[in-house]
Amino acid sequence: MQRVAILGSTGSIGTTALRVLARHADRFQVAALTANSNAALLREQASQFRPAFVGCVDQSAEGAGDWQRGSQCLVEAASREDVDIVLNAVVGAAGLDATLAALAAGKRVALANKESLVVGGELVERARAQGGGTLVPVDSEHSAILQCLAGRAPHEVRRVVLTASGGPFREWSAARIASATREDALRHPTWSMGRKITIDSATLANKALEVIEAHYLFGLSYDQVQVVVHPQSIVHSFVEFIDGSVVAQLGVPSMELPILYALTHPDRLEDSGVPSFDPVAASPLTFEPVRLDAFPALALGIGAGRSGGAAPAVFNAANEQAVALFLEGRIGFGGIAEAIGSALAALGGGAHDTREQLLAADAAARRHVREQLEATAC
Ligand code: NAD
Ligand code: MG
């Protein structure tokens, strides 16, 4: 019996994971659940799965008496003795400390929270090496790469190609994209996800986060990680080996399989919930170059990854803050990439050796984006 903690259990990945775990109740037991503020759903999940630990970040949300409150509940759930696997499905840099704590405590981390690796890639690697934990991606592209690699050594890999759906604005002109509305941006063509990652998929900032994630997960240089647009989201990524052979992983767009695989890797479990693949129904499969000029957040993010230091943390924090302002209707869609570019220019070269320095860079980037907005509003 593997005991699983789900951080962010009320979100898109969290609820999907609970559906997968319910189908495999003979193998997995839910040991801990945490949520930000959706106390009603958390209560329902707690009464269905009966975890030993329930945490709620929001102090004021009405819950049960024995819930742990405040952001510390994430680290607590992630490092409990009675937990073997931590599924980190929190959104944003708020997930970093729990990833570090789980790895330091020697757990398997099934990582949906890619922002952990973007903000603190080197800290995460250090925590893993010191604590003896293992890091397995939930992100569908990285799950695909892991499955394609099948244990082959890094020196046998020539490059990986991450697929991107292209988002709702794949065929829009750059001028039309800049003035897209919130409703336009939240209409993702192939995936149903939380709001932040849905906006990231429309700007392609999500693909930049994933390039950085691949760099850290698989020890690849930035020249070895490329992006191609694949509107059907059936091919989840490619690995090209040094002899020229290319291996891909395919499936219908559903997070159930990558979540399950992150729990069982390198083993596989029979799962009746994942539909059988029909290549005829899935066809045609098409591929296009990415339009870097129309989606400036992608090149900004990859550039931040290449710069290293505090730049990836600044990129992530500026993006989080700008997406929040866009969702509040306070900046336009084009303003997201502008805010990221401005924050990177001002703060991208900061110090980055410790968690405290990275969190300071994160806070400074958020402040910078808010101050720029106030300056233009005056
Ligand atoms: P979501 O917004 O649907 O859910 C986020 C969860 O995190 C919720 O349970 C919420 O309560 C919790 N949360 C939010 N802010 C928090 C905070 N400050 N502290 C603690 N908990 C907090 O998001 P999602 O779509 O499920 O995405 C979660 C993560 O998985 C993100 O990093 C995203 O990039 C990644 N991811 C998601 C998908 C997908 O299909 N949804 C696919 C690949 C990767
Ligand atoms: Mg992905």
Coordinates of C-alpha atoms and ligand atoms in Angstrom, one line a residue:
M1 CA 0.0 0.0 0.0
Q2 CA 1.5 3.4 -1.1
R3 CA 0.3 6.3 1.0
V4 CA -0.2 9.5 -1.0
A5 CA -0.4 13.2 0.0
I6 CA -2.2 15.4 -2.5
L7 CA -1.3 19.1 -2.2
G8 CA -3.8 21.2 -4.1
S9 CA -6.5 18.5 -4.0
T10 CA -9.3 20.8 -5.0
G11 CA -7.8 21.9 -8.3
S12 CA -7.9 20.4 -11.8
I13 CA -4.9 18.0 -11.2
G14 CA -5.9 17.3 -7.6
T15 CA -9.5 16.2 -8.4
T16 CA -8.3 14.2 -11.4
A17 CA -5.7 12.5 -9.2
L18 CA -8.4 11.6 -6.6
R19 CA -10.5 10.0 -9.5
V20 CA -7.4 7.9 -10.4
L21 CA -6.7 6.9 -6.8
A22 CA -10.3 5.9 -6.2
R23 CA -9.9 3.4 -9.1
H24 CA -6.8 1.9 -7.4
A25 CA -7.9 1.9 -3.8
D26 CA -6.2 -1.6 -3.5
R27 CA -2.8 0.0 -4.1
F28 CA -3.0 3.6 -2.9
Q29 CA -4.3 5.2 0.2
V30 CA -4.9 8.9 0.6
A31 CA -2.9 10.0 3.6
A32 CA -3.1 13.8 3.4
L33 CA -5.0 16.5 1.5
T34 CA -4.4 20.2 1.3
A35 CA -6.2 23.1 -0.4
N36 CA -6.0 26.8 -0.6
S37 CA -9.5 28.0 0.2
N38 CA -12.2 25.7 -1.3
A39 CA -13.3 24.4 2.1
A40 CA -16.6 22.9 0.8
L41 CA -14.9 20.6 -1.7
L42 CA -12.0 19.8 0.7
R43 CA -14.6 18.7 3.3
E44 CA -16.3 16.5 0.8
Q45 CA -13.0 14.9 -0.2
A46 CA -12.0 14.4 3.4
S47 CA -15.2 12.6 4.2
Q48 CA -14.8 10.3 1.1
F49 CA -11.1 9.5 1.4
R50 CA -10.6 9.8 5.2
P51 CA -7.0 11.0 5.2
A52 CA -5.1 11.3 8.5
F53 CA -4.2 14.9 7.7
V54 CA -6.1 17.8 6.2
G55 CA -4.6 21.2 5.6
C56 CA -6.2 24.5 4.5
V57 CA -4.1 27.5 3.7
D58 CA -6.9 30.0 4.1
Q59 CA -7.4 30.7 7.8
S60 CA -10.9 32.0 7.4
A61 CA -12.5 29.3 5.2
E62 CA -15.0 27.4 7.2
G63 CA -13.8 23.8 7.6
A64 CA -13.5 21.2 10.4
G65 CA -11.9 21.7 13.8
D66 CA -8.9 19.3 13.3
W67 CA -7.7 20.9 10.0
Q68 CA -4.2 22.4 10.0
R69 CA -4.3 26.1 8.9
G70 CA -1.9 28.4 7.1
S71 CA 0.7 27.9 4.4
Q72 CA 2.8 25.7 6.6
C73 CA 0.3 22.9 6.2
L74 CA 1.9 22.1 2.7
V75 CA 5.3 21.4 4.2
E76 CA 3.8 19.5 7.0
A77 CA 1.8 17.2 4.7
A78 CA 4.8 16.8 2.4
S79 CA 7.1 15.5 5.1
R80 CA 4.8 13.4 7.2
E81 CA 6.1 9.9 8.3
D82 CA 2.9 8.2 7.1
V83 CA 3.3 9.6 3.5
D84 CA 5.3 7.8 0.7
I85 CA 4.3 9.8 -2.3
V86 CA 3.6 13.6 -2.5
L87 CA 1.6 14.7 -5.5
N88 CA 2.4 18.4 -5.7
A89 CA -0.6 19.9 -7.6
V90 CA -0.4 23.4 -6.1
V91 CA -0.3 26.2 -8.6
G92 CA 2.6 28.7 -8.7
A93 CA 5.8 29.4 -6.7
A94 CA 3.7 28.7 -3.5
G95 CA 4.5 25.0 -4.2
L96 CA 8.3 25.3 -3.9
D97 CA 8.8 24.7 -0.2
A98 CA 6.7 21.6 -0.2
T99 CA 8.7 20.1 -3.1
L100 CA 11.9 20.8 -1.2
A101 CA 10.5 19.4 2.1
A102 CA 9.3 16.2 0.4
L103 CA 12.5 15.5 -1.4
A104 CA 14.6 16.3 1.7
A105 CA 12.4 13.8 3.6
G106 CA 13.2 11.1 1.0
K107 CA 9.7 11.0 -0.6
R108 CA 8.7 10.3 -4.2
V109 CA 7.4 13.6 -5.5
A110 CA 4.9 13.4 -8.4
L111 CA 5.4 16.9 -9.6
A112 CA 2.6 18.8 -11.4
N113 CA 3.9 22.1 -9.8
K114 CA 6.4 22.9 -12.6
E115 CA 6.9 26.3 -11.0
S116 CA 9.0 24.6 -8.2
L117 CA 11.6 23.7 -10.7
V118 CA 11.5 27.0 -12.5
V119 CA 11.9 29.0 -9.4
G120 CA 14.4 26.8 -7.6
G121 CA 15.8 24.2 -10.0
E122 CA 19.1 24.0 -8.3
L123 CA 17.7 23.9 -4.8
V124 CA 15.3 21.1 -5.8
E125 CA 18.2 19.1 -7.2
R126 CA 20.2 19.7 -4.0
A127 CA 17.3 18.6 -1.8
R128 CA 16.8 15.5 -3.9
A129 CA 20.5 14.5 -3.7
Q130 CA 20.7 15.2 0.0
G131 CA 17.4 13.6 1.0
G132 CA 17.4 10.7 -1.4
G133 CA 13.9 11.5 -2.7
T134 CA 12.8 10.9 -6.3
L135 CA 11.3 13.4 -8.7
V136 CA 8.8 12.2 -11.3
P137 CA 7.0 14.6 -13.6
V138 CA 3.2 14.8 -14.0
D139 CA 3.3 17.3 -16.8
S140 CA 2.2 15.3 -19.9
E141 CA 5.2 16.4 -22.1
H142 CA 7.7 15.4 -19.4
S143 CA 5.9 12.2 -18.6
A144 CA 6.2 11.4 -22.3
I145 CA 9.9 12.2 -22.4
L146 CA 10.5 10.0 -19.3
Q147 CA 8.6 7.1 -21.0
C148 CA 10.5 7.6 -24.3
L149 CA 13.9 7.7 -22.5
A150 CA 13.2 4.4 -20.8
G151 CA 16.3 4.7 -18.7
R152 CA 18.7 5.5 -21.5
A153 CA 21.7 7.7 -20.5
P154 CA 21.7 11.4 -21.2
H155 CA 24.7 11.1 -23.6
E156 CA 22.5 9.0 -25.9
V157 CA 20.0 11.8 -26.3
R158 CA 20.5 14.3 -29.1
R159 CA 17.4 16.5 -28.3
V160 CA 13.9 16.5 -27.1
V161 CA 11.0 18.2 -28.8
L162 CA 8.1 19.4 -26.6
T163 CA 4.8 19.6 -28.3
A164 CA 2.5 22.6 -27.7
S165 CA -1.2 22.8 -28.7
G166 CA -0.6 26.4 -29.7
G167 CA -3.5 27.5 -27.5
P168 CA -6.6 29.4 -28.6
F169 CA -4.6 32.1 -30.5
R170 CA -2.6 29.7 -32.7
E171 CA -4.0 31.2 -35.9
W172 CA -4.6 34.8 -34.7
S173 CA -2.5 37.7 -35.9
A174 CA -0.1 39.3 -33.4
A175 CA -2.3 42.5 -33.3
R176 CA -5.5 40.6 -32.6
I177 CA -3.8 38.5 -29.9
A178 CA -2.6 41.7 -28.0
S179 CA -6.2 42.7 -27.5
A180 CA -7.7 39.3 -26.8
T181 CA -10.2 39.2 -23.9
R182 CA -10.2 37.0 -20.8
E183 CA -13.0 34.8 -22.2
D184 CA -11.0 34.3 -25.5
A185 CA -7.9 33.3 -23.5
L186 CA -9.7 30.9 -21.1
R187 CA -11.1 29.0 -24.1
H188 CA -8.4 26.3 -24.5
P189 CA -8.9 24.1 -27.6
T190 CA -7.7 20.7 -26.2
W191 CA -7.1 20.7 -22.4
S192 CA -9.4 21.6 -19.5
M193 CA -7.2 23.0 -16.7
G194 CA -6.9 25.6 -13.9
R195 CA -7.2 29.2 -14.9
K196 CA -3.5 30.2 -14.5
I197 CA -2.1 27.4 -16.6
T198 CA -4.9 28.0 -19.2
I199 CA -3.7 31.6 -19.6
D200 CA -0.1 30.4 -19.7
S201 CA -1.1 28.1 -22.5
A202 CA -2.6 31.1 -24.4
T203 CA 0.6 33.2 -24.0
L204 CA 2.9 30.1 -24.4
A205 CA 4.6 31.1 -21.1
N206 CA 3.6 27.6 -20.1
K207 CA 5.9 26.2 -22.8
A208 CA 8.7 28.3 -21.6
L209 CA 8.1 27.0 -18.0
E210 CA 8.2 23.5 -19.5
V211 CA 11.5 24.0 -21.4
I212 CA 13.1 25.1 -18.1
E213 CA 11.4 22.1 -16.4
A214 CA 12.9 19.7 -19.0
H215 CA 16.3 21.3 -18.6
Y216 CA 16.3 20.5 -14.9
L217 CA 14.5 17.1 -15.0
F218 CA 16.6 15.5 -17.7
G219 CA 19.9 17.4 -17.4
L220 CA 19.6 18.8 -21.0
S221 CA 21.1 22.0 -22.3
Y222 CA 18.7 24.6 -23.6
D223 CA 20.0 23.9 -27.2
Q224 CA 18.7 20.3 -26.7
V225 CA 15.1 21.3 -25.9
Q226 CA 12.9 22.4 -28.8
V227 CA 9.2 23.2 -29.2
V228 CA 6.8 22.4 -32.0
V229 CA 3.1 23.2 -32.3
H230 CA 0.9 20.2 -32.6
P231 CA -2.8 21.3 -32.4
Q232 CA -4.3 17.9 -31.7
S233 CA -2.3 17.3 -28.4
I234 CA -2.0 13.6 -29.2
V235 CA 1.8 13.3 -29.5
H236 CA 2.9 14.4 -26.0
S237 CA 6.6 14.8 -26.9
F238 CA 9.5 13.4 -28.9
V239 CA 13.0 12.2 -28.0
E240 CA 15.6 12.1 -30.7
F241 CA 18.6 9.8 -29.9
I242 CA 22.2 10.3 -31.2
D243 CA 21.7 7.6 -33.9
G244 CA 18.8 9.6 -35.3
S245 CA 16.0 7.4 -34.0
V246 CA 13.0 9.4 -32.8
V247 CA 10.7 8.0 -30.1
A248 CA 7.3 9.6 -29.2
Q249 CA 4.6 8.9 -26.7
L250 CA 1.0 9.3 -27.7
G251 CA -2.5 9.3 -26.2
V252 CA -5.7 11.3 -26.0
P253 CA -5.3 14.5 -24.0
S254 CA -6.1 13.5 -20.5
M255 CA -4.0 13.9 -17.3
E256 CA -5.2 10.6 -15.8
L257 CA -2.4 8.6 -17.5
P258 CA 0.5 10.9 -16.6
I259 CA -0.7 11.2 -13.0
L260 CA -1.0 7.4 -12.7
Y261 CA 2.4 6.9 -14.3
A262 CA 4.0 9.4 -11.9
L263 CA 2.8 7.2 -9.1
T264 CA 4.0 3.9 -10.6
H265 CA 7.1 4.7 -12.7
P266 CA 8.9 2.7 -13.9
D267 CA 6.1 0.1 -13.5
R268 CA 2.7 0.2 -15.2
L269 CA -0.7 -0.6 -13.8
E270 CA -3.7 -1.8 -15.7
D271 CA -6.2 1.0 -15.8
S272 CA -9.7 0.8 -17.1
G273 CA -10.3 4.5 -16.9
V274 CA -7.9 5.4 -19.7
P275 CA -9.5 4.9 -23.1
S276 CA -7.9 2.7 -25.7
F277 CA -6.1 4.7 -28.4
D278 CA -7.6 4.8 -31.9
P279 CA -5.1 6.2 -34.5
V280 CA -7.8 6.6 -37.1
A281 CA -10.0 8.6 -34.8
A282 CA -7.0 10.7 -33.7
S283 CA -5.9 11.5 -37.3
P284 CA -4.7 13.7 -38.9
L285 CA -1.8 14.6 -36.7
T286 CA -0.2 17.9 -37.8
F287 CA 2.9 19.9 -36.8
E288 CA 3.8 23.6 -37.3
P289 CA 6.7 25.8 -36.3
V290 CA 6.0 28.0 -33.3
R291 CA 5.4 31.7 -34.1
L292 CA 7.8 33.3 -31.7
D293 CA 7.0 36.9 -32.9
A294 CA 3.3 36.4 -32.0
F295 CA 4.0 34.8 -28.5
P296 CA 6.9 36.9 -27.0
A297 CA 6.5 35.3 -23.5
L298 CA 8.0 32.0 -24.9
A299 CA 11.3 33.5 -26.0
L300 CA 11.4 35.7 -22.8
G301 CA 11.1 32.6 -20.7
I302 CA 13.6 30.5 -22.6
G303 CA 16.0 33.4 -22.5
A304 CA 15.5 33.6 -18.7
G305 CA 16.3 29.9 -18.5
R306 CA 19.5 30.4 -20.5
S307 CA 20.5 33.3 -18.3
G308 CA 20.0 31.2 -15.1
G309 CA 20.5 32.8 -11.7
A310 CA 17.5 34.6 -10.5
A311 CA 16.1 35.2 -14.0
P312 CA 13.8 32.1 -14.1
A313 CA 12.3 33.0 -10.7
V314 CA 11.8 36.6 -11.9
F315 CA 10.2 35.3 -15.1
N316 CA 7.8 33.0 -13.2
A317 CA 6.8 35.6 -10.6
A318 CA 6.3 38.4 -13.1
N319 CA 4.1 36.0 -15.1
E320 CA 2.1 34.9 -12.1
Q321 CA 1.5 38.5 -11.1
A322 CA 0.6 39.6 -14.6
V323 CA -1.8 36.7 -15.2
A324 CA -3.6 37.6 -11.9
L325 CA -3.9 41.2 -13.1
F326 CA -5.1 40.1 -16.5
L327 CA -7.8 37.8 -14.9
E328 CA -8.9 40.8 -12.7
G329 CA -9.3 42.8 -15.9
R330 CA -6.6 45.3 -15.0
I331 CA -4.2 44.7 -17.9
G332 CA -4.7 43.5 -21.5
F333 CA -3.5 40.2 -22.8
G334 CA -0.5 41.9 -24.5
G335 CA 0.4 43.4 -21.1
I336 CA 1.4 40.0 -19.7
A337 CA 4.5 39.6 -21.9
E338 CA 5.2 43.3 -21.6
A339 CA 5.3 42.9 -17.8
I340 CA 7.5 39.9 -18.0
G341 CA 9.9 41.7 -20.3
S342 CA 10.0 44.7 -18.0
A343 CA 10.6 42.7 -14.8
L344 CA 13.4 40.7 -16.5
A345 CA 15.2 43.8 -17.7
A346 CA 15.0 45.4 -14.3
L347 CA 15.7 42.4 -12.0
G348 CA 16.8 39.4 -14.1
G349 CA 20.5 39.6 -12.9
G350 CA 19.9 39.3 -9.2
A351 CA 21.5 37.0 -6.7
H352 CA 20.2 33.5 -6.5
D353 CA 22.1 31.1 -4.3
T354 CA 19.7 30.6 -1.5
R355 CA 15.9 30.0 -1.1
E356 CA 15.7 33.4 0.6
Q357 CA 17.4 35.2 -2.3
L358 CA 15.1 33.5 -4.8
L359 CA 12.0 34.4 -2.8
A360 CA 13.2 38.0 -2.6
A361 CA 13.6 38.0 -6.4
D362 CA 10.1 36.6 -6.7
A363 CA 8.7 39.3 -4.4
A364 CA 10.6 42.0 -6.2
A365 CA 9.3 40.9 -9.6
R366 CA 5.7 40.9 -8.4
R367 CA 6.2 44.4 -6.9
H368 CA 7.8 45.6 -10.1
V369 CA 4.8 44.5 -12.2
R370 CA 2.3 46.1 -9.8
E371 CA 4.3 49.4 -9.7
Q372 CA 4.6 49.5 -13.5
L373 CA 0.8 49.2 -13.7
E374 CA 0.3 52.0 -11.1
A375 CA 2.8 54.2 -13.0
T376 CA 1.0 53.9 -16.3
A377 CA -2.4 54.4 -14.6
C378 CA -1.3 57.8 -13.2
Ligands
NAD1 P1 -5.8 24.7 -10.2 O1 -5.9 26.2 -10.1 O2 -7.0 24.0 -10.8 O3 -5.6 24.1 -8.7 C1 -4.6 24.6 -7.9 C2 -4.7 23.9 -6.5 O4 -3.7 24.5 -5.7 C3 -6.0 24.1 -5.8 O5 -6.3 22.9 -5.0 C4 -5.7 25.3 -4.8 O6 -6.5 25.1 -3.6 C5 -4.3 25.1 -4.5 N1 -3.6 26.4 -4.3 C6 -3.7 27.5 -5.0 N2 -2.9 28.5 -4.5 C7 -2.3 28.0 -3.4 C8 -1.4 28.5 -2.4 N3 -1.0 29.7 -2.5 N4 -1.0 27.6 -1.4 C9 -1.5 26.4 -1.4 N5 -2.3 25.8 -2.2 C10 -2.7 26.6 -3.3 O7 -4.5 24.4 -11.0 P2 -4.2 23.1 -11.8 O8 -4.6 23.3 -13.2 O9 -4.6 21.9 -11.1 O10 -2.6 23.1 -11.9 C11 -1.8 22.8 -10.7 C12 -0.3 22.6 -11.2 O11 -0.2 21.6 -12.1 C13 0.2 23.9 -11.8 O12 1.6 24.0 -11.5 C14 0.1 23.6 -13.3 O13 1.0 24.2 -14.1 C15 0.3 22.1 -13.3 N6 -0.2 21.3 -14.4 C16 -1.6 21.3 -14.6 C17 -2.1 20.6 -15.7 C18 -3.6 20.5 -15.9 O14 -4.1 19.8 -16.8 N7 -4.4 21.2 -15.1 C19 -1.3 19.9 -16.6 C20 0.1 20.0 -16.4 C21 0.6 20.7 -15.3
MG2 MG 2.3 20.3 -20.1

